[in-house]
Each structure stands twice: as C-alpha cells, then as structure tokens.
Amino acid sequence: EDFDERCAQCSEVNWGLTDGGRFYCRTCHNVIERTREVVSTDVIPNARIQTISKGSRSQKKNDEGWEWYVCEGFQLVLKQQAEALEALGVCPQMKDEILCNFWRRYLQKTQQAYCSRPDGETIKTLSVCDSSTDMDSEPERPSVLHFLSVSESDGDLQTDCSFASSVGKVSGSTSVCSGSVDGGLYLMKNRKEKLRMSMPMTLSFCYMALLWLKEPMTLSDLLRFVVEGHIPYFSAYQHFPEKMKLYGLDLRIFCVESWPVYEEVYNKMVELAAFLDLPRFPDITNNCFLHPDVLCMKYLMEANLPDELHNWTCRVVKKTSIGEADFLTLMPGNKSTRKVKYDVLAAAVIVVVLKLLFLLDDHYEWLLSDFSAERNKNNKEGEGGPYFEFKKWYEVIKCTLDVEQKKLDEEKAKFLWRCEKPLFYSVKKKSKLLRRRQMVENLQNQFGKLSGSVRPGERPNPSSFQLSWSEENTDGSCFHGHSLKGILQEKRGLLAAINPDYWLCTVKLCNEKLCHRLAHYRGVDFPQSYHFVLRLFSFLLRIQPSSIHEEVCAIEHKLFNKRLYRMPKYKTRLRK
C-alpha cells in the first residue's frame, strides 16, 4: 500500500507481492525488480491473502517425492513443447513472450495463480495413499514454475508466480492415491468445465501462440510433428523431475493413449482465445504463409499437380473474397464471423478448381485425359511441355498414396503407448522395476531376431512436405511442369475451361448451430474421382474427408451465390 509508483507497462497503481518478495502489477502482471520483506499473515485470523504463496513444498517420507500440483505438471509439458517448437525453427519469443503470457492469463482466469483468495477460503489437501508428510524433514524444493520468470539465468529458483495454495488451516482431507496434491480434486471439481486443462489443450495453447506470431506452421503440421515424435505429447511426463511422482489419478490426466484430433484441438483453441479475452489476432495478409494463395501453392506441389493450377486457385480466392484479411484473421469472441482452418481452406480451393476444370464426375475427366494422351503422342517434341493427363496422374498418386497410407497404418499399429522411462514411486520399487524392464527389452530383442523383424530406425527429420516430387525423374511421375492447354480455350482474351458444367456437392447448406456442420458427407453418394481427391488431401492434412467436403461446399456457395439464388431447388447441376 505504501508503494504508489505507476506501472511502466500499463500506468496503473495496483501492486501485489510475489512469493519471492518482488512487486508485480495485478493489472498487467508486470514484475519489477523492487523487493520488500513480506510480512507473514498466518497468525492474523480471517486475513485476506495478499501474496501468492508456494504452500508446503515438503518431501514425503520414504522418498515419495515432492508435493506438486496439476497445473505445475501441465506447465512443464508446455515448456517442453515450446522448446521443441523452437528447435524446429519457431521464433524464440514464442515461449517467453507469447505462450508464457497466455498461460499466465489462463492461470489468473481460472483462479489458480495471480489472484487473491476470498476470506476464509482454503484448499483441501489430499493425502497421497494415506501417507503422512514431514514438514521439517527436507528443505523447500525449487518450484517447477520457474520458467515463467523473466530470466532463468538469474539463479533465483523462487518463482515470481506460483500456484496459490493455502498454508493456513485445512478445511478437509481426502485420501486419494495420487502423486499430485490436487489430482483427485482436479478431476472431481473440473469434470463439467469445458476449458479444463488437458493434454490436447496444451496443443491448443501452442497453436494459438503460433497463430499469433503467424508462424509458417499449420495445425495439421503441428499435429503431424506430434505424431512423429518431434514435439513431446504422448509421454511428456517422463521428462518430469524424478521427485515429481506420477501415479494413480495423475495417469488419467497426463497419460495419452489416443491420437490428437484436429477438430478437438482447433475448437479448444477458439474457445480458449475467447475465454482469455484476447484481442484481434495479427492480420493474415497476402505475404503471410497462412494465406490461401501461399498454402495452395504448397499443396499443389505436394499433390503433384501442374503449376498452372495456381493461377486458377488465385482466381477462386479473389472471386470468393476468402483472401481478405477480415475473413482470415481470428477475432476471439466474435460469433458472427466464421473461424477459418487455413490448411483445410486451401485444400478445398484446390478441390473446387479441379471440379471446375475436370468436373470429377467419373466420366468427363477420363475423356479429357484420353484427349491429352492423344495430343502427347502427336507432340513428341514436347513443345510447351506435355499436356496434363488426369488418368496418368491418378495412377501415380494412387500407387504412392496406398504405400504411404499402409506405412502410416503400420506405424500406428506398432506404436508403444508406454513410455521408455518406467514409473516408480519409491527407492525400494525402483530397482525391481528397472530389472523387470530390462528383462522385457531383452526378450523383445531375442524374439525380434528369431522372427526376422527389423527394429524401427530413427525418426525422420521434420519436413513440411510428406510427399516430394522431382522434375528430374525420367519416369514421368512428376506433373509440376505439365500444361493445361488441352483442357483450356481462349474466350475474350482469357483462358477458360472447355468444360461448361459444374455439379454442386449440396444445394443448401445445413444450419451449423443445429447440425454442427455445414454439409454431410458419405463417400458412396459422390463420384469416385471426387472421393479420391478428398482422400488425397485427407492424408496430407491427417483429417477426415468430411471436413474438406464441408469447406468445399462453403466455397461453392460463395462462388455461385447469385446463380444459386435464382436456381430451382431440384437442380444440382448448373452451367458456369
């Protein structure tokens, strides 16, 4: 109360004291170097907590480890993921400036830190498997929240922000077999909360930070790097400090035995941005990697399609106005704007262009392919590049896609959900578990040699491209330089498609609030060529074909909006 200087960051006078004795601004969470001795309020009855206390950091008897909280575990996971992303080339300020501030704001919003507890409120402490604690047996442990501090080089492990735990009287006690102090309470109290912290939400935090910085990494890339093991997720808890014992209910919180789902991670990110009251994100402009013009170029290369198609994707983007900054930029809390999935949007634009040029009705694209093949036979000199043959492209891509899909399915089937580091809860059990793990590994090696199975090699280096095609190949499997002249004709000085028709995926979009989707997809109801193209991009993005189909329907209704308004309901085919 005696310190009345204004905060240099927000100009407010609203100071509090951290557990390290430093002053911090309650408005913007800015921590300054000024310190003051903190007067203990333990002996004052009904005193309002003015500082954030570390609580009891004593070590359990029988070497059972530190007392730690669930939010501390998630914070360590976020730290590992942020460092892994930095190793992949993400901007270094992501962890210390962006993700750190998002996490601090989440802790404050959920009243886990940076807040004052109401009078008389205490937190229930959970005894770990009925084991008692010795408050004076071990010195205070360093807080695992230290990475939120301004600098780790200060040598001060007493964090500027710690989980707000009660050091006063205990209002109740619950016996739960859990390594963390609040594991059971966390599951019971937050069961109905939508934004309860979970392992998939750590990926939502990371993607939100990447989007804020406009990093050249889509959500599908992020999830693929997770599956490939470049970003800690499945067994992130094995990197916890040895004294942070994890068992019982903690396994339900931190152990992951399912693949991350695109829709879940994305929806949580949108809800999280609104919950944190974040402002409008930085604009997605034409020169940004997430702009559909740029992403379409990337996916055209990966799908082994002609480079000339990029001109058509740009025309569709411009015609439908989906390249505008107001459409692409995330505005948290604005329910009137549709949230954009940038990678799905770019893939859908390519699908619409293929329908415009080749129709994809299991008939017309094969006629065009035969026509182009005949032209290529007559044009043996290859002037202007060979004509693009859809049938030949289909055969090359299908062969490669089947091989890659089989390889992916086998990797998922062989994936070991157990972590390499065994979990043990005491020194007595440690040696026993290590001997058992060594025995299992020896047996696996012996059976592997007898069966002739090849041990999995090192994981591949991370790459933005899953499929690569080189024009230097002599087998003609690369179609980047192929020409579209065989399917185009000049009209009024502009190139237009020979194909005059177009079929709509759906005449009327569904109500997204009622159906939770704009359109529904069943593969048997659509041409096989269309299904194959969706399957290709479904593999590249690691999402369901229905998600791309839904975005295709939305783009079609933007592209043919005026004609749809005048068209009878029974018609599903129109002329362009």
Coordinates of C-alpha atoms in Angstrom, one line a residue:
E1 CA 0.0 0.0 0.0
D2 CA 2.9 2.4 0.6
F3 CA 4.3 1.9 -2.9
D4 CA 2.4 4.3 -5.2
E5 CA 4.6 4.5 -8.3
R6 CA 2.8 3.8 -11.6
C7 CA 3.5 0.6 -13.6
A8 CA 5.8 1.3 -16.5
Q9 CA 3.7 -1.0 -18.7
C10 CA 0.1 -0.1 -18.0
S11 CA 0.4 3.1 -15.9
E12 CA -1.8 1.6 -13.2
V13 CA -1.2 1.6 -9.4
N14 CA -2.3 -1.9 -8.3
W15 CA 0.7 -3.7 -6.8
G16 CA 1.0 -7.1 -5.2
L17 CA 3.8 -9.1 -3.8
T18 CA 5.1 -12.4 -5.2
D19 CA 6.3 -15.2 -3.0
G20 CA 9.8 -14.1 -3.9
G21 CA 9.2 -10.7 -2.3
R22 CA 9.0 -8.8 -5.6
F23 CA 6.4 -6.3 -6.6
Y24 CA 4.1 -7.3 -9.5
C25 CA 1.3 -5.4 -11.2
R26 CA -2.1 -7.1 -10.7
T27 CA -3.4 -5.5 -13.9
C28 CA -0.8 -6.5 -16.4
H29 CA 1.2 -9.0 -14.4
N30 CA 4.4 -7.0 -15.0
V31 CA 7.1 -8.0 -12.4
I32 CA 9.7 -5.3 -11.4
E33 CA 13.0 -5.6 -9.6
R34 CA 11.8 -3.8 -6.4
T35 CA 11.5 -6.1 -3.4
R36 CA 10.1 -5.9 0.1
E37 CA 10.1 -8.1 3.1
V38 CA 6.7 -10.0 3.1
V39 CA 5.0 -9.8 6.5
S40 CA 3.5 -13.2 7.4
T41 CA -0.3 -13.1 8.0
D42 CA -0.6 -16.7 9.3
V43 CA -1.3 -15.5 12.9
I44 CA -3.9 -13.0 11.8
P45 CA -7.4 -14.5 11.8
N46 CA -9.6 -14.1 8.7
A47 CA -6.8 -12.2 6.9
R48 CA -7.2 -11.7 3.2
I49 CA -4.3 -13.2 1.2
Q50 CA -2.3 -10.5 -0.5
T51 CA 0.6 -12.6 -1.7
I52 CA 0.9 -15.8 -3.7
S53 CA 2.3 -18.5 -1.5
K54 CA 4.2 -21.6 -2.6
G55 CA 2.5 -23.7 0.1
S56 CA 4.1 -26.7 1.5
R57 CA 6.9 -28.0 -0.6
S58 CA 8.0 -30.6 1.8
Q59 CA 9.2 -34.0 0.8
K60 CA 7.3 -37.1 1.6
K61 CA 8.6 -39.8 3.8
N62 CA 10.1 -42.9 2.3
D63 CA 11.4 -40.8 -0.6
E64 CA 8.0 -40.5 -2.2
G65 CA 8.8 -37.1 -3.8
W66 CA 7.7 -33.6 -3.7
E67 CA 4.2 -32.2 -3.3
W68 CA 3.2 -30.8 -6.7
Y69 CA 0.0 -29.6 -8.3
V70 CA -1.6 -30.5 -11.6
C71 CA -1.1 -27.0 -13.1
E72 CA 2.6 -27.4 -12.5
G73 CA 2.7 -30.6 -14.5
F74 CA 0.9 -29.0 -17.4
Q75 CA 3.3 -26.1 -17.3
L76 CA 6.2 -28.4 -17.6
V77 CA 4.6 -30.0 -20.6
L78 CA 4.0 -26.6 -22.2
K79 CA 7.7 -25.7 -21.6
Q80 CA 8.8 -28.9 -23.3
Q81 CA 6.6 -28.3 -26.3
A82 CA 7.7 -24.7 -26.6
E83 CA 11.3 -25.7 -26.6
A84 CA 10.7 -28.4 -29.2
L85 CA 9.0 -25.9 -31.4
E86 CA 11.9 -23.5 -31.1
A87 CA 14.2 -26.4 -32.1
L88 CA 12.1 -26.8 -35.2
G89 CA 12.7 -23.1 -36.2
V90 CA 9.8 -21.3 -34.5
C91 CA 10.5 -17.7 -33.3
P92 CA 12.3 -17.7 -30.0
Q93 CA 9.9 -15.2 -28.5
M94 CA 7.1 -17.7 -28.7
K95 CA 7.9 -19.3 -25.3
D96 CA 9.0 -16.4 -23.2
E97 CA 6.7 -13.7 -24.5
I98 CA 3.6 -15.2 -26.2
L99 CA 2.9 -18.6 -24.7
C100 CA 4.1 -17.5 -21.3
N101 CA 1.6 -14.6 -21.2
F102 CA -1.3 -16.8 -22.5
W103 CA -0.6 -19.3 -19.7
R104 CA -0.4 -16.7 -17.0
R105 CA -3.7 -15.3 -18.2
Y106 CA -5.2 -18.7 -18.1
L107 CA -4.0 -19.3 -14.5
Q108 CA -5.5 -16.0 -13.5
K109 CA -8.8 -16.5 -15.2
T110 CA -9.1 -20.0 -13.6
Q111 CA -8.0 -18.5 -10.3
Q112 CA -5.1 -20.8 -9.9
A113 CA -2.5 -18.0 -9.7
Y114 CA -2.2 -14.2 -9.9
C115 CA -5.3 -13.8 -7.8
S116 CA -6.3 -13.3 -4.1
R117 CA -8.4 -15.9 -2.4
P118 CA -11.7 -14.8 -0.7
D119 CA -11.7 -14.5 3.1
G120 CA -11.8 -17.9 4.9
E121 CA -11.3 -19.9 1.7
T122 CA -8.9 -22.8 1.9
I123 CA -7.9 -25.5 -0.4
K124 CA -8.4 -29.1 0.5
T125 CA -5.1 -31.1 0.7
L126 CA -5.1 -34.6 -0.5
S127 CA -3.1 -37.2 1.3
V128 CA -1.2 -39.5 -1.1
C129 CA -2.3 -43.0 -0.4
D130 CA -2.8 -42.2 3.3
S131 CA 0.9 -41.4 3.5
S132 CA 1.8 -38.7 6.1
T133 CA 4.1 -35.7 5.4
D134 CA 7.0 -34.5 7.3
M135 CA 7.1 -30.7 7.2
D136 CA 10.5 -30.3 8.7
S137 CA 12.3 -33.3 7.3
E138 CA 13.5 -31.8 4.0
P139 CA 14.3 -28.3 2.8
E140 CA 12.0 -26.4 0.5
R141 CA 12.1 -27.6 -3.1
P142 CA 12.5 -25.3 -6.1
S143 CA 9.2 -24.5 -7.8
V144 CA 8.8 -26.1 -11.2
L145 CA 7.1 -22.9 -12.4
H146 CA 10.4 -21.1 -12.7
F147 CA 10.3 -20.8 -16.5
L148 CA 7.7 -18.1 -16.2
S149 CA 10.2 -15.8 -14.6
V150 CA 11.9 -13.1 -16.6
S151 CA 15.2 -14.9 -16.9
E152 CA 16.4 -18.4 -15.9
S153 CA 19.9 -17.1 -15.7
D154 CA 19.2 -15.1 -12.5
G155 CA 19.8 -18.3 -10.5
D156 CA 16.7 -17.5 -8.4
L157 CA 14.6 -20.6 -8.4
Q158 CA 11.9 -18.9 -6.3
T159 CA 9.4 -18.2 -9.0
D160 CA 7.6 -14.9 -9.4
C161 CA 4.4 -16.8 -9.9
S162 CA 3.4 -20.0 -8.2
F163 CA 0.2 -21.9 -7.6
A164 CA -1.8 -20.2 -5.0
S165 CA -2.1 -22.8 -2.2
S166 CA -3.3 -22.5 1.3
V167 CA -0.8 -22.5 4.1
G168 CA -3.5 -22.0 6.8
K169 CA -5.8 -24.4 8.4
V170 CA -7.1 -27.4 6.4
S171 CA -10.8 -27.5 5.8
G172 CA -11.0 -31.1 4.8
S173 CA -8.9 -34.1 3.8
T174 CA -9.4 -36.6 1.1
S175 CA -7.5 -39.8 0.7
V176 CA -6.7 -40.4 -2.9
C177 CA -3.9 -42.5 -4.5
S178 CA -2.3 -39.7 -6.5
G179 CA 1.2 -38.3 -6.9
S180 CA -0.1 -34.7 -7.2
V181 CA -1.6 -32.9 -4.3
D182 CA -4.8 -32.0 -6.1
G183 CA -5.2 -34.8 -8.7
G184 CA -8.5 -36.2 -7.3
L185 CA -9.9 -32.7 -6.5
Y186 CA -8.9 -31.6 -10.1
L187 CA -10.9 -34.4 -11.7
M188 CA -13.9 -34.1 -9.4
K189 CA -14.2 -30.3 -9.5
N190 CA -13.5 -29.7 -13.1
R191 CA -15.4 -32.6 -14.6
K192 CA -18.1 -30.3 -16.1
E193 CA -15.8 -27.4 -17.1
K194 CA -15.3 -27.0 -20.8
L195 CA -11.9 -25.5 -20.6
R196 CA -10.4 -27.8 -18.0
M197 CA -6.7 -28.1 -18.8
S198 CA -5.9 -31.4 -20.6
M199 CA -3.2 -32.7 -22.8
P200 CA -5.0 -31.8 -26.1
M201 CA -5.4 -28.3 -24.7
T202 CA -1.6 -28.0 -24.5
L203 CA -1.6 -28.3 -28.3
S204 CA -4.3 -25.6 -28.4
F205 CA -2.1 -23.3 -26.5
C206 CA 0.8 -24.0 -28.8
Y207 CA -1.2 -23.5 -32.0
M208 CA -2.7 -20.2 -30.5
A209 CA 0.8 -18.9 -30.0
L210 CA 1.9 -20.0 -33.5
L211 CA -1.1 -18.3 -35.0
W212 CA -0.4 -15.1 -33.0
L213 CA 3.1 -15.0 -34.4
K214 CA 1.9 -16.0 -37.9
E215 CA 4.5 -18.8 -38.0
P216 CA 4.7 -20.9 -41.2
M217 CA 3.1 -24.0 -39.5
T218 CA -0.5 -25.1 -39.9
L219 CA -2.4 -27.0 -37.3
S220 CA -2.1 -30.2 -39.4
D221 CA 1.7 -29.8 -39.5
L222 CA 1.7 -29.3 -35.7
L223 CA -0.3 -32.5 -35.1
R224 CA 1.8 -34.4 -37.6
F225 CA 5.0 -33.4 -35.8
V226 CA 3.4 -34.6 -32.6
V227 CA 2.6 -38.0 -34.0
E228 CA 6.1 -38.3 -35.5
G229 CA 7.6 -37.6 -32.0
H230 CA 9.2 -34.2 -32.7
I231 CA 7.0 -32.5 -30.1
P232 CA 6.5 -34.0 -26.6
Y233 CA 3.0 -35.2 -26.1
F234 CA 2.3 -38.9 -25.6
S235 CA 4.9 -39.5 -22.9
A236 CA 5.8 -35.9 -22.0
Y237 CA 5.5 -36.8 -18.3
Q238 CA 8.6 -39.0 -18.5
H239 CA 10.7 -35.8 -18.5
F240 CA 9.2 -34.6 -15.2
P241 CA 11.8 -34.2 -12.4
E242 CA 12.4 -37.5 -10.6
K243 CA 10.9 -36.2 -7.4
M244 CA 7.6 -35.4 -9.1
K245 CA 5.9 -38.8 -8.7
L246 CA 3.1 -39.5 -11.1
Y247 CA 0.7 -42.4 -10.5
G248 CA -2.9 -43.1 -9.7
L249 CA -5.3 -40.4 -10.8
D250 CA -2.4 -38.5 -12.4
L251 CA -2.2 -41.1 -15.1
R252 CA -5.8 -40.2 -16.2
I253 CA -4.6 -36.6 -16.6
F254 CA -1.2 -36.8 -18.2
C255 CA -1.1 -40.2 -19.9
V256 CA -2.3 -40.1 -23.5
E257 CA -3.5 -43.2 -25.3
S258 CA -5.2 -41.7 -28.3
W259 CA -4.1 -39.6 -31.3
P260 CA -4.7 -35.9 -31.2
V261 CA -7.9 -34.9 -33.1
Y262 CA -7.8 -31.9 -35.4
E263 CA -11.3 -30.7 -34.6
E264 CA -10.9 -31.0 -30.9
V265 CA -7.6 -29.1 -30.8
Y266 CA -8.9 -26.4 -33.1
N267 CA -12.2 -25.9 -31.3
K268 CA -10.5 -25.7 -27.9
M269 CA -8.1 -23.1 -29.3
V270 CA -11.0 -20.9 -30.4
E271 CA -12.8 -21.3 -27.1
L272 CA -9.6 -20.6 -25.2
A273 CA -8.9 -17.4 -27.2
A274 CA -12.4 -16.1 -26.3
F275 CA -12.1 -17.2 -22.7
L276 CA -8.8 -15.3 -22.3
D277 CA -10.4 -12.2 -23.8
L278 CA -7.7 -11.9 -26.4
P279 CA -7.8 -9.0 -28.9
R280 CA -8.0 -9.5 -32.7
F281 CA -5.0 -11.5 -33.8
P282 CA -2.5 -10.1 -36.2
D283 CA -3.8 -9.8 -39.8
I284 CA -3.3 -12.6 -42.3
T285 CA -2.1 -10.7 -45.4
N286 CA -1.2 -11.8 -48.9
N287 CA 2.5 -12.3 -48.0
C288 CA 1.7 -14.5 -44.9
F289 CA 2.3 -18.3 -45.1
L290 CA -1.3 -19.0 -43.9
H291 CA -2.9 -17.0 -46.8
P292 CA -4.7 -19.4 -49.2
D293 CA -2.7 -18.2 -52.2
V294 CA 0.5 -19.4 -50.5
L295 CA -0.8 -22.5 -49.0
C296 CA -2.4 -23.5 -52.3
M297 CA 1.0 -23.4 -53.9
K298 CA 2.4 -25.7 -51.2
Y299 CA -0.4 -28.3 -51.5
L300 CA -0.3 -28.2 -55.3
M301 CA 3.4 -29.1 -55.1
E302 CA 2.7 -31.9 -52.6
A303 CA -0.2 -33.3 -54.6
N304 CA 1.9 -33.4 -57.7
L305 CA -0.4 -31.2 -59.7
P306 CA 0.5 -28.8 -62.5
D307 CA 1.9 -25.4 -61.5
E308 CA -0.6 -23.6 -63.8
L309 CA -3.4 -24.6 -61.5
H310 CA -2.1 -21.9 -59.1
N311 CA -3.5 -19.2 -61.3
W312 CA -6.9 -20.7 -61.1
T313 CA -6.8 -21.1 -57.3
C314 CA -5.9 -17.4 -57.0
R315 CA -8.9 -16.5 -59.2
V316 CA -11.2 -18.6 -57.0
V317 CA -9.8 -17.0 -53.8
K318 CA -10.3 -13.5 -55.3
K319 CA -13.7 -14.3 -56.6
T320 CA -15.0 -15.6 -53.3
S321 CA -13.2 -12.9 -51.2
I322 CA -11.7 -15.6 -48.9
G323 CA -8.3 -13.9 -49.2
E324 CA -9.4 -10.8 -47.4
A325 CA -7.7 -10.0 -44.0
D326 CA -11.1 -9.6 -42.3
F327 CA -12.1 -13.1 -43.3
L328 CA -8.9 -14.8 -42.5
T329 CA -8.0 -13.1 -39.2
L330 CA -9.1 -14.7 -36.0
M331 CA -11.3 -12.4 -33.8
P332 CA -11.9 -14.1 -30.5
G333 CA -15.4 -13.9 -29.1
N334 CA -16.9 -12.6 -32.4
K335 CA -19.7 -15.2 -33.1
S336 CA -20.7 -13.5 -36.4
T337 CA -17.5 -14.4 -38.2
R338 CA -16.7 -18.0 -39.3
K339 CA -13.5 -19.4 -37.9
V340 CA -11.0 -20.3 -40.6
K341 CA -9.0 -23.5 -40.8
Y342 CA -6.3 -22.3 -43.1
D343 CA -4.9 -25.7 -44.3
V344 CA -8.4 -27.1 -44.9
L345 CA -9.5 -23.9 -46.7
A346 CA -6.5 -24.1 -49.1
A347 CA -7.2 -27.8 -49.8
A348 CA -10.8 -27.1 -50.5
V349 CA -9.9 -24.4 -53.0
I350 CA -7.8 -26.8 -55.0
V351 CA -10.7 -29.4 -55.0
V352 CA -13.1 -26.7 -56.3
V353 CA -10.6 -25.8 -59.1
L354 CA -10.3 -29.5 -60.1
K355 CA -14.1 -29.7 -60.3
L356 CA -14.2 -26.5 -62.4
L357 CA -11.6 -27.9 -64.9
F358 CA -12.2 -31.7 -64.8
L359 CA -15.7 -31.9 -63.4
L360 CA -14.8 -35.1 -61.4
D361 CA -18.0 -36.9 -62.3
D362 CA -16.2 -40.3 -63.2
H363 CA -16.7 -39.6 -66.9
Y364 CA -15.6 -36.2 -68.1
E365 CA -12.1 -36.2 -66.6
W366 CA -11.3 -39.5 -68.4
L367 CA -12.4 -38.1 -71.7
L368 CA -10.1 -35.1 -71.2
S369 CA -7.3 -37.5 -70.2
D370 CA -7.7 -39.5 -73.4
F371 CA -7.7 -36.3 -75.4
S372 CA -4.5 -35.1 -73.7
A373 CA -2.8 -38.5 -74.2
E374 CA -3.6 -38.4 -77.9
R375 CA -2.1 -34.9 -78.1
N376 CA 1.1 -36.0 -76.3
K377 CA 1.5 -38.8 -78.8
N378 CA 1.3 -36.4 -81.7
N379 CA 3.5 -33.8 -79.9
K380 CA 6.6 -36.0 -79.5
E381 CA 9.0 -33.0 -79.4
G382 CA 7.2 -31.8 -76.2
E383 CA 6.9 -28.1 -77.2
G384 CA 5.5 -26.1 -74.3
G385 CA 5.6 -29.1 -72.0
P386 CA 3.4 -32.3 -72.1
Y387 CA -0.3 -32.0 -71.6
F388 CA -1.6 -33.0 -68.2
E389 CA -3.2 -36.4 -68.2
F390 CA -5.6 -36.9 -65.3
K391 CA -5.6 -40.7 -65.7
K392 CA -1.8 -40.9 -65.5
W393 CA -1.7 -38.6 -62.5
Y394 CA -4.4 -40.7 -60.8
E395 CA -2.4 -43.9 -61.3
V396 CA 0.9 -42.4 -59.9
I397 CA -0.8 -40.8 -56.9
K398 CA -2.9 -43.8 -56.1
C399 CA 0.1 -46.1 -56.0
T400 CA 2.1 -43.7 -53.8
L401 CA -0.9 -42.9 -51.6
D402 CA -1.6 -46.6 -51.0
V403 CA 2.0 -47.3 -50.0
E404 CA 2.2 -44.2 -47.7
Q405 CA -1.2 -45.0 -46.1
K406 CA -0.2 -48.6 -45.4
K407 CA 3.1 -47.4 -43.9
L408 CA 1.2 -44.9 -41.6
D409 CA -1.3 -47.5 -40.5
E410 CA 1.5 -50.0 -39.6
E411 CA 3.3 -47.3 -37.6
K412 CA 0.2 -46.5 -35.7
A413 CA -0.5 -50.2 -35.0
K414 CA 3.1 -50.7 -33.7
F415 CA 3.1 -47.6 -31.6
L416 CA 4.0 -48.2 -28.0
W417 CA 1.8 -46.2 -25.7
R418 CA 4.0 -46.9 -22.7
C419 CA 6.9 -44.5 -22.1
E420 CA 10.5 -45.6 -22.2
K421 CA 11.2 -44.4 -18.7
P422 CA 9.5 -46.7 -16.1
L423 CA 7.4 -45.1 -13.4
F424 CA 8.4 -45.9 -9.8
Y425 CA 7.2 -44.5 -6.6
S426 CA 9.9 -45.3 -4.1
V427 CA 13.6 -46.3 -4.0
K428 CA 12.6 -49.8 -3.0
K429 CA 10.5 -50.3 -6.1
K430 CA 12.9 -48.6 -8.5
S431 CA 15.5 -51.4 -8.7
K432 CA 12.7 -54.0 -9.1
L433 CA 11.0 -52.1 -11.9
L434 CA 14.3 -51.5 -13.7
R435 CA 15.2 -55.1 -13.7
R436 CA 11.8 -56.1 -15.0
R437 CA 12.0 -53.5 -17.8
Q438 CA 15.5 -54.8 -18.8
M439 CA 14.2 -58.3 -18.9
V440 CA 11.3 -57.3 -21.1
E441 CA 13.6 -55.5 -23.5
N442 CA 16.0 -58.5 -23.7
L443 CA 13.1 -60.8 -24.5
Q444 CA 11.8 -58.4 -27.2
N445 CA 15.2 -58.3 -28.8
Q446 CA 15.6 -62.0 -28.8
F447 CA 12.1 -62.6 -30.3
G448 CA 12.8 -59.9 -32.9
K449 CA 15.9 -61.6 -34.1
L450 CA 14.1 -65.0 -34.3
S451 CA 11.2 -63.6 -36.3
G452 CA 13.5 -61.5 -38.5
S453 CA 11.7 -58.3 -37.8
V454 CA 13.6 -55.1 -38.4
R455 CA 13.9 -52.8 -35.4
P456 CA 12.5 -49.3 -36.0
G457 CA 15.1 -46.8 -37.1
E458 CA 15.5 -43.3 -36.0
R459 CA 12.5 -41.0 -36.7
P460 CA 12.7 -39.0 -39.9
N461 CA 13.8 -35.4 -39.9
P462 CA 10.8 -33.0 -39.7
S463 CA 9.7 -31.6 -43.0
S464 CA 6.8 -29.5 -44.2
F465 CA 6.3 -31.9 -47.2
Q466 CA 5.2 -35.5 -46.8
L467 CA 5.4 -36.3 -50.5
S468 CA 8.1 -35.0 -52.7
W469 CA 8.3 -35.0 -56.5
S470 CA 11.2 -34.1 -58.6
E471 CA 11.1 -33.0 -62.2
E472 CA 14.4 -34.7 -62.8
N473 CA 12.8 -38.1 -62.6
T474 CA 12.9 -39.8 -66.0
D475 CA 9.8 -42.0 -65.3
G476 CA 7.4 -39.1 -65.9
S477 CA 6.0 -39.3 -62.4
C478 CA 6.3 -35.5 -61.8
F479 CA 3.5 -33.4 -63.2
H480 CA 4.5 -29.9 -62.0
G481 CA 5.6 -28.7 -65.4
H482 CA 2.7 -30.2 -67.4
S483 CA 0.5 -27.9 -69.4
L484 CA -3.3 -27.4 -69.1
K485 CA -3.7 -26.3 -72.7
G486 CA -5.5 -29.5 -73.5
I487 CA -8.5 -28.6 -71.3
L488 CA -8.5 -24.8 -71.8
Q489 CA -9.7 -22.5 -74.5
E490 CA -9.4 -18.7 -75.0
K491 CA -12.5 -16.6 -74.6
R492 CA -12.4 -12.8 -74.9
G493 CA -8.7 -12.8 -74.3
L494 CA -8.9 -15.0 -71.2
L495 CA -8.3 -18.7 -70.8
A496 CA -11.4 -20.6 -69.8
A497 CA -12.2 -24.2 -69.2
I498 CA -13.6 -26.3 -72.1
N499 CA -15.9 -27.9 -69.5
P500 CA -19.1 -25.7 -69.4
D501 CA -20.8 -27.5 -66.5
Y502 CA -20.4 -27.8 -62.8
W503 CA -22.1 -30.0 -60.2
L504 CA -22.7 -28.9 -56.7
C505 CA -21.9 -31.0 -53.6
T506 CA -25.1 -29.7 -52.0
V507 CA -27.7 -27.2 -53.0
K508 CA -28.4 -25.9 -49.5
L509 CA -26.0 -25.7 -46.6
C510 CA -27.0 -27.0 -43.2
N511 CA -27.5 -24.9 -40.1
E512 CA -24.2 -25.1 -38.4
K513 CA -25.7 -24.4 -35.0
L514 CA -28.1 -27.3 -35.3
C515 CA -26.1 -29.9 -37.3
H516 CA -22.7 -28.7 -36.1
R517 CA -21.7 -28.9 -39.8
L518 CA -22.4 -27.1 -43.0
A519 CA -22.7 -30.3 -45.0
H520 CA -22.7 -34.0 -44.5
Y521 CA -20.5 -36.4 -46.5
R522 CA -20.9 -40.1 -47.4
G523 CA -18.4 -41.4 -49.9
V524 CA -20.9 -43.7 -51.7
D525 CA -23.0 -40.7 -52.6
F526 CA -20.3 -39.0 -54.6
P527 CA -18.2 -39.8 -57.7
Q528 CA -15.1 -41.9 -57.1
S529 CA -12.8 -39.3 -58.6
Y530 CA -14.1 -36.7 -56.2
H531 CA -13.7 -39.1 -53.3
F532 CA -10.1 -39.9 -54.4
V533 CA -9.1 -36.2 -54.4
L534 CA -10.6 -35.8 -50.9
R535 CA -8.8 -38.9 -49.7
L536 CA -5.5 -37.5 -51.0
F537 CA -5.8 -34.2 -49.1
S538 CA -7.3 -36.1 -46.1
F539 CA -4.0 -38.0 -45.9
L540 CA -1.9 -34.9 -46.3
L541 CA -3.7 -33.0 -43.6
R542 CA -4.5 -36.0 -41.4
I543 CA -8.1 -35.1 -41.1
Q544 CA -11.4 -36.7 -42.1
P545 CA -12.6 -36.2 -45.8
S546 CA -15.9 -34.8 -44.4
S547 CA -14.0 -31.7 -43.1
I548 CA -12.6 -30.9 -46.5
H549 CA -16.0 -31.6 -48.2
E550 CA -17.7 -29.2 -45.8
E551 CA -15.3 -26.5 -46.8
V552 CA -15.7 -27.3 -50.5
C553 CA -19.5 -26.8 -50.1
A554 CA -19.0 -23.4 -48.4
I555 CA -16.7 -22.2 -51.2
E556 CA -19.1 -23.3 -53.9
H557 CA -21.9 -21.4 -52.3
K558 CA -19.7 -18.3 -52.2
L559 CA -18.6 -18.8 -55.9
F560 CA -22.1 -19.5 -57.3
N561 CA -24.1 -17.4 -54.8
K562 CA -26.0 -15.4 -57.4
R563 CA -26.9 -18.4 -59.6
L564 CA -27.9 -20.4 -56.6
Y565 CA -30.4 -17.7 -55.5
R566 CA -32.2 -18.0 -58.8
M567 CA -31.9 -21.7 -59.3
P568 CA -34.8 -24.1 -58.7
K569 CA -34.3 -26.4 -55.6
Y570 CA -34.4 -29.6 -57.6
K571 CA -31.4 -28.7 -59.8
T572 CA -27.9 -29.8 -58.6
R573 CA -26.1 -29.1 -61.9
L574 CA -25.5 -25.7 -63.4
R575 CA -23.6 -24.0 -66.2
K576 CA -20.7 -21.8 -65.3

